[in-house]
mmCIF file of C-alpha atoms in Angstrom:
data_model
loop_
_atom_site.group_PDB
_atom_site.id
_atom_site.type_symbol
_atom_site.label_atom_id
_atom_site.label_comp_id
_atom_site.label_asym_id
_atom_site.label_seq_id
_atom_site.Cartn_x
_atom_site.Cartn_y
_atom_site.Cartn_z
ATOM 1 C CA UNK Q 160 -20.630 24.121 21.926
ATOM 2 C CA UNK Q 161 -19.846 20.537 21.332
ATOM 3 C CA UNK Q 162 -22.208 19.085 18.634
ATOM 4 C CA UNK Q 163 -24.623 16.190 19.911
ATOM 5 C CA UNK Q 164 -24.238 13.233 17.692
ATOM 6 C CA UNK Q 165 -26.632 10.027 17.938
ATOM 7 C CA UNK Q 166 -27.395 7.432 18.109
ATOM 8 C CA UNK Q 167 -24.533 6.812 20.639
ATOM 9 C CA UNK Q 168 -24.149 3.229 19.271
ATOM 10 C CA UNK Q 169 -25.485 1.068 17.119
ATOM 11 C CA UNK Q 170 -25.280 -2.700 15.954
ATOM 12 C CA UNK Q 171 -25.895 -4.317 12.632
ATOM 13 C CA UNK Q 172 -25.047 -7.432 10.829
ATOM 14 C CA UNK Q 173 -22.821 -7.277 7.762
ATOM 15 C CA UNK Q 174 -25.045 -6.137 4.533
ATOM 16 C CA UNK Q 175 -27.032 -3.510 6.332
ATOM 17 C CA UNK Q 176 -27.355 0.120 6.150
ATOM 18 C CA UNK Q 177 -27.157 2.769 9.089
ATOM 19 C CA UNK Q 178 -27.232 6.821 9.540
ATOM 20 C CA UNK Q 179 -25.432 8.695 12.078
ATOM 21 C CA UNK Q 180 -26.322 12.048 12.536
ATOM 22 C CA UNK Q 181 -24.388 15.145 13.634
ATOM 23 C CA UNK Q 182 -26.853 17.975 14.866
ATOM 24 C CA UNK Q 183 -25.106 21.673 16.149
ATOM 25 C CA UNK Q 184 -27.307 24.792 18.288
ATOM 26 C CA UNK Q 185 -24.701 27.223 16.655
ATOM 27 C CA UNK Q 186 -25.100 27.711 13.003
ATOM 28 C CA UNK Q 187 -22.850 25.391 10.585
ATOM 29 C CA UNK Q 188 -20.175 26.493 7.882
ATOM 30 C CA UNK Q 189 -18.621 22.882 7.390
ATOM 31 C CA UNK Q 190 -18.598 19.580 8.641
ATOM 32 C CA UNK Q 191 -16.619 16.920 8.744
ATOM 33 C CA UNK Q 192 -16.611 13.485 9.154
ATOM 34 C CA UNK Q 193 -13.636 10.832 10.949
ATOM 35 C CA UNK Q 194 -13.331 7.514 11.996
ATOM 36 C CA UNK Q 195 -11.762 6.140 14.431
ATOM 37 C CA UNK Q 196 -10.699 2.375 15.149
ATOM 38 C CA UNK Q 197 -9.765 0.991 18.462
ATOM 39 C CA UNK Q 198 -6.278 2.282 19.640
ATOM 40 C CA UNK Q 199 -5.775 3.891 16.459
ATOM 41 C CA UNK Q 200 -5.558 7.794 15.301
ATOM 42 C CA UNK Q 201 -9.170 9.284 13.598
ATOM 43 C CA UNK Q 202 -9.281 8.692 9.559
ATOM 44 C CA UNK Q 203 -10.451 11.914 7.690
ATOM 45 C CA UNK Q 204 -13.975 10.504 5.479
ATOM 46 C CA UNK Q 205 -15.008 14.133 4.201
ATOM 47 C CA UNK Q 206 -15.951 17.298 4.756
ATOM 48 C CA UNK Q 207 -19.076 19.380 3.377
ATOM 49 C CA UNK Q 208 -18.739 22.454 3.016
ATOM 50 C CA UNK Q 209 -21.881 24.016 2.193
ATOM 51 C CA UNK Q 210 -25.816 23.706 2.457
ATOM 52 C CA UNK Q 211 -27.350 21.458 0.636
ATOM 53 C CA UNK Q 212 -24.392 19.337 -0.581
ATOM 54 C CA UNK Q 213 -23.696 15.607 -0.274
ATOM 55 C CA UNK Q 214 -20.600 13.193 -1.185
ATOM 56 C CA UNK Q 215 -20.168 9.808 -1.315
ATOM 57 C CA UNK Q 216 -16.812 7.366 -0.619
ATOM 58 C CA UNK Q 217 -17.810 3.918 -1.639
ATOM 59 C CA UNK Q 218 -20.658 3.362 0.058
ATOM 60 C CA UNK Q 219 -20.392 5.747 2.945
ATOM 61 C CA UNK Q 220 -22.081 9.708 1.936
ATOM 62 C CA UNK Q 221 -23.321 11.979 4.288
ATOM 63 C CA UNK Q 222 -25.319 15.120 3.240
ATOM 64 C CA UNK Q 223 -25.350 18.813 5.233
ATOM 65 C CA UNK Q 224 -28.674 20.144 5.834
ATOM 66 C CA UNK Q 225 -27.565 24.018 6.987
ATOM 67 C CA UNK Q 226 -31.127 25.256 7.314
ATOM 68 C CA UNK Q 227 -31.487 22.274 10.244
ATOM 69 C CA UNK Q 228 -28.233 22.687 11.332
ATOM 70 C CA UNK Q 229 -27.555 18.657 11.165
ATOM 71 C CA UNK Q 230 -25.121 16.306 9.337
ATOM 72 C CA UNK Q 231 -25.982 13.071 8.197
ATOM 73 C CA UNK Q 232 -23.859 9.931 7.673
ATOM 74 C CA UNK Q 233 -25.048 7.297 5.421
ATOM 75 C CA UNK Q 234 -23.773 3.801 5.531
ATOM 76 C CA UNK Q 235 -25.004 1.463 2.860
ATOM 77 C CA UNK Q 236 -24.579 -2.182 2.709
ATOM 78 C CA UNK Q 237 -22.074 -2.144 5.823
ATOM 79 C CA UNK Q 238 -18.947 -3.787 5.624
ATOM 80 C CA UNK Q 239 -16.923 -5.560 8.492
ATOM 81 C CA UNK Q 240 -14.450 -2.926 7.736
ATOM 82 C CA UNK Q 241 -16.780 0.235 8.548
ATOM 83 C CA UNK Q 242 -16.588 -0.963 12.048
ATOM 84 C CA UNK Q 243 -15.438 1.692 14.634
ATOM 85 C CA UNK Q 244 -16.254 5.270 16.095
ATOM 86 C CA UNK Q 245 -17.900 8.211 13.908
ATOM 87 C CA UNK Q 246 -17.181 11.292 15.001
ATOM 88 C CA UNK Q 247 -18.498 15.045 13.437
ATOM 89 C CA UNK Q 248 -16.708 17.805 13.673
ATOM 90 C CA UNK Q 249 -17.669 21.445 13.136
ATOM 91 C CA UNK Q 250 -15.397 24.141 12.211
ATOM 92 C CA UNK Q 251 -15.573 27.373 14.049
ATOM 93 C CA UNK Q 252 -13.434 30.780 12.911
ATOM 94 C CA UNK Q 253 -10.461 30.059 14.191
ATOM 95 C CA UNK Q 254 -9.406 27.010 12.700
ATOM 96 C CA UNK Q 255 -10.456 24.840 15.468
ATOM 97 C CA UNK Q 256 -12.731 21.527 15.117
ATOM 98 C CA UNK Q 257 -15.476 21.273 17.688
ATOM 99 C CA UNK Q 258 -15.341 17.539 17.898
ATOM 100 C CA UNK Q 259 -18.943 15.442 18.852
ATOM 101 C CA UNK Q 260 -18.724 12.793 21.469
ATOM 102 C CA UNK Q 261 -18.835 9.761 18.801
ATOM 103 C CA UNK Q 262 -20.727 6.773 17.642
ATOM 104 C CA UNK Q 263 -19.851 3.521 17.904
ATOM 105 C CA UNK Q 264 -20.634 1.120 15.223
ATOM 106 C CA UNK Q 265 -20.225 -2.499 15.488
ATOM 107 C CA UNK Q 266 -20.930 -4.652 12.459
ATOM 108 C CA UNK Q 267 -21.386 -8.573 13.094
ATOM 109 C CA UNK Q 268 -20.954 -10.989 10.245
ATOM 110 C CA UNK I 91 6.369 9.905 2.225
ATOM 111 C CA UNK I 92 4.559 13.018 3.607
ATOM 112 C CA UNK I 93 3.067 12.487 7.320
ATOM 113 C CA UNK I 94 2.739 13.034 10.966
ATOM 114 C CA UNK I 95 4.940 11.264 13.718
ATOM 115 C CA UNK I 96 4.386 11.174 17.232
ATOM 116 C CA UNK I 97 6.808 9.310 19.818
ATOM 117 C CA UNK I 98 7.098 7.096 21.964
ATOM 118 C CA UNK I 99 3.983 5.115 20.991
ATOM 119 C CA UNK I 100 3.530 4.116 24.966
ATOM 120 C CA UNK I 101 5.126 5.771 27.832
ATOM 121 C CA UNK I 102 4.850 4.900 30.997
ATOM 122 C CA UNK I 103 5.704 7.544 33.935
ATOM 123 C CA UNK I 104 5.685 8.095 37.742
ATOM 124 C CA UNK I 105 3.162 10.402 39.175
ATOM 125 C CA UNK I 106 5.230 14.103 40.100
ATOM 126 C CA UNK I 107 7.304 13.458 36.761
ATOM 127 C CA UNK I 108 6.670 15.855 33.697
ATOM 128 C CA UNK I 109 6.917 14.265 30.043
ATOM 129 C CA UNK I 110 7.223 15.501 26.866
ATOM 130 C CA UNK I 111 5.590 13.769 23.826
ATOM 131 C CA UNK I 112 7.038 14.442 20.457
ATOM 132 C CA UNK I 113 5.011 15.496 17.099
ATOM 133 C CA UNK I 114 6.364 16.383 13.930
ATOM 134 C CA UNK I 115 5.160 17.028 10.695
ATOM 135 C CA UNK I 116 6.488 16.677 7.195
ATOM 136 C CA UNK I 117 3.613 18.258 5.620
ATOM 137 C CA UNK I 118 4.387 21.923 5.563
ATOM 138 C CA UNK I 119 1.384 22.337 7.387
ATOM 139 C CA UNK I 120 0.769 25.977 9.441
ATOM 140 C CA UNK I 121 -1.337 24.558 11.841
ATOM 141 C CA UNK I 122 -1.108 22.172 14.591
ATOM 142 C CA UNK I 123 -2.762 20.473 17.434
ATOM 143 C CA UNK I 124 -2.652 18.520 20.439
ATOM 144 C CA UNK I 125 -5.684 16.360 21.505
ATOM 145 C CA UNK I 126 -6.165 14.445 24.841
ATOM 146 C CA UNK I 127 -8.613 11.303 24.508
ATOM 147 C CA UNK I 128 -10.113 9.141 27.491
ATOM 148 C CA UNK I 129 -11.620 5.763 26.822
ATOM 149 C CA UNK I 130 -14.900 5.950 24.988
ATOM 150 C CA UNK I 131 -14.757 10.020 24.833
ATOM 151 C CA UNK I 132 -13.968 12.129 21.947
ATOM 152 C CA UNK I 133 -11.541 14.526 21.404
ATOM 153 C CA UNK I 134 -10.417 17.597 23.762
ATOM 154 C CA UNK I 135 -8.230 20.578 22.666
ATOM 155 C CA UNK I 136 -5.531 20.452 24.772
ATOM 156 C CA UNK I 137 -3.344 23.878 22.167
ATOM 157 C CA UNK I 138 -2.921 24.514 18.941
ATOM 158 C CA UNK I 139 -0.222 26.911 16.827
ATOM 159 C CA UNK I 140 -0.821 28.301 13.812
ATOM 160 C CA UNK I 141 2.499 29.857 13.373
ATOM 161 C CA UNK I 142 5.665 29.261 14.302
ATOM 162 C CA UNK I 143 6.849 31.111 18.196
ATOM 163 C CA UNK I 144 2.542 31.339 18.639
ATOM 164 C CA UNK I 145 -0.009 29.328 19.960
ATOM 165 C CA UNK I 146 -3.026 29.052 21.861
ATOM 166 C CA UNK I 147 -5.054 27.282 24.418
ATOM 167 C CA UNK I 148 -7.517 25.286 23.566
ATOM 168 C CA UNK I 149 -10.482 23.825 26.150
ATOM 169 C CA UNK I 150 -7.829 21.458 28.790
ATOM 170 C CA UNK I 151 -4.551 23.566 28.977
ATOM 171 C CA UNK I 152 -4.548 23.508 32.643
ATOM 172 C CA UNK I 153 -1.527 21.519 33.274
ATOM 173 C CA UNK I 154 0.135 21.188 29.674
ATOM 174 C CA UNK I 155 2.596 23.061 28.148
ATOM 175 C CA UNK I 156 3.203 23.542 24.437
ATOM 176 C CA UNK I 157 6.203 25.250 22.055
ATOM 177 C CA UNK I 158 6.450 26.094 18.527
ATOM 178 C CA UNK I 159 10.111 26.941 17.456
ATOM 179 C CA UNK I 160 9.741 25.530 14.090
ATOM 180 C CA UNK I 161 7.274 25.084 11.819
ATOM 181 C CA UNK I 162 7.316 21.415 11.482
ATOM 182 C CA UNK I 163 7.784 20.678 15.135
ATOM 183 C CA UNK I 164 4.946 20.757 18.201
ATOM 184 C CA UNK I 165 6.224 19.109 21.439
ATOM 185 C CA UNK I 166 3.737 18.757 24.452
ATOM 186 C CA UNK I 167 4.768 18.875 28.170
ATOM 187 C CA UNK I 168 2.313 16.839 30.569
ATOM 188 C CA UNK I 169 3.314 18.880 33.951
ATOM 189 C CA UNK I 170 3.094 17.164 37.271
ATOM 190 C CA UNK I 171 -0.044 19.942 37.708
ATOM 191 C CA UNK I 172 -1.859 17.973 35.430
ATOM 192 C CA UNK I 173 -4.211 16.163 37.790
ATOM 193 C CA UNK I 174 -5.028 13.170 35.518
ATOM 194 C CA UNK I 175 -2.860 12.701 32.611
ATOM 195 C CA UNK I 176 -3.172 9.087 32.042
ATOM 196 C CA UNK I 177 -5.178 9.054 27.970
ATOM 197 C CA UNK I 178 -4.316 8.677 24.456
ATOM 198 C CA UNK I 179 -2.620 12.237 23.206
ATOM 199 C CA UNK I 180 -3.062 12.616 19.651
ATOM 200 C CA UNK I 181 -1.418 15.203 17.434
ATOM 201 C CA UNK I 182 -2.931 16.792 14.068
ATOM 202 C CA UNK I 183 -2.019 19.042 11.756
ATOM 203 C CA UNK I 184 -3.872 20.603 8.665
ATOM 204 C CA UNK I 185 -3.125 24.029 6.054
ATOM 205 C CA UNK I 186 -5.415 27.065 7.184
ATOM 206 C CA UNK I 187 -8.239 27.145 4.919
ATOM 207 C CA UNK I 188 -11.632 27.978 6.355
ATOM 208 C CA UNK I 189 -13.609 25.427 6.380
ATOM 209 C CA UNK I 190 -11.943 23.237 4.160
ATOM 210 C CA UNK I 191 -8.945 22.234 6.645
ATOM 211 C CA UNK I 192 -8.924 18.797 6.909
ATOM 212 C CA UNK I 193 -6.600 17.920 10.043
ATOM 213 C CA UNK I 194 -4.549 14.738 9.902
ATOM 214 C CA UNK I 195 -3.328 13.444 12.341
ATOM 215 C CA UNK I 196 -0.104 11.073 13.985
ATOM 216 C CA UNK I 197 -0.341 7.529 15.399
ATOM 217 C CA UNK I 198 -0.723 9.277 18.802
ATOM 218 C CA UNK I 199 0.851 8.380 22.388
ATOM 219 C CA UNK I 200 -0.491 6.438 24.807
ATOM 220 C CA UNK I 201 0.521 7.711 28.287
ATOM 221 C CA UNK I 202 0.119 5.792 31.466
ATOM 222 C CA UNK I 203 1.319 7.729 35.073
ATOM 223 C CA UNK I 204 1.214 6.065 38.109
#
């Protein structure tokens, strides 16, 4: 079952901080994290693998709450280039990512 | 340099015509996959292999075809059964480690029938 991501979209101006989040009905063994720009292929950001554990790139971490069954997405001080779509993506047994629908983020200067 | 390709980067078709998109990998990756995008959606499993002469349908077969004679190679047939096959196909490939499998993927193919 496809995991529900949300907000859907979300607008900031340049300097500001946002959180995505990735939530699943089925219980989670990893998640991970793309991006997508416009026209372009989705760009790997990380993957947690466990409960409890975070990561950080930069200024973009994301922590895995299994006992919720929800992935977070932190975006701190937002740059121009952290504009495009977020998507989750949970692994299931055979290999296969269960992709969410995505979130858009636009940042404005 | 290690990667993904996928070609053409556009194609344009007639409607009754079957294309094939290319994908190859450099990566010595086992796995592969094929992914159909529409505008503003995320990403559908069209198949995926995860050894060569094998693969496996994923949620959209219906009107794709897929083969896997060598490891490094994953071509995709858009049938004239396929009812709508005007997206953005985008191949992936990762190793086959639970969990862990991060999946990169190609530059994709944008395919326009009409």
């Amino acid at each position: 079952q496809q995991p529900v991501q949300s907000p859907q979209a979300v607008i900031l101006r340049e300097g500001e901080d946002a959180v995505i989040n990735c939530s699943s009905s089925k219980a989670l063994y990893s998640v991970h994290w793309y991006r997508q720009k416009h026209g372009e292929a989705p760009v790997f950001l990380m993957i947690l693998l466990k409960g409890g554990e975070q990561k950080g790139h930069e200024k973009i971490s994301a922590s895995f709450n299994e006992k919720k069954q929800q992935s977070s997405l932190y975006l701190t001080a937002s740059q121009l280039s952290y504009s495009g779509t977020y998507f989750c993506g949970l692994m299931d047994s055979n290999y296969q990512l269960i992709w969410g629908a995505g979130t858009k983020l636009i940042i404005k200067p | 340099d290690g990667g993904i390709t996928q070609s053409p980067k556009y194609l344009f078709r007639k409607e009754g015509q079957n294309v094939t998109l290319s994908c190859e990998q450099n990566l010595n990756h086992d796995a592969m996959y094929w992914y159909r995008q529409d505008p503003g959606q995320g990403l559908r499993l069209i198949y995926y292999s995860q050894i060569v002469n094998d693969f496996q349908k994923g949620d959209i077969a219906e009107g794709y075809s897929v083969s896997r004679e060598k490891k490094e190679s994953f071509p995709l047939t858009v049938t004239s059964a396929q009812k709508n096959p005007t997206a953005f196909y985008l191949c992936a490939s990762s190793q086959l480690r639970q969990g862990a499998s991060k999946q990169y993927f190609g530059p994709g193919t944008r395919l326009t029938v009409t």
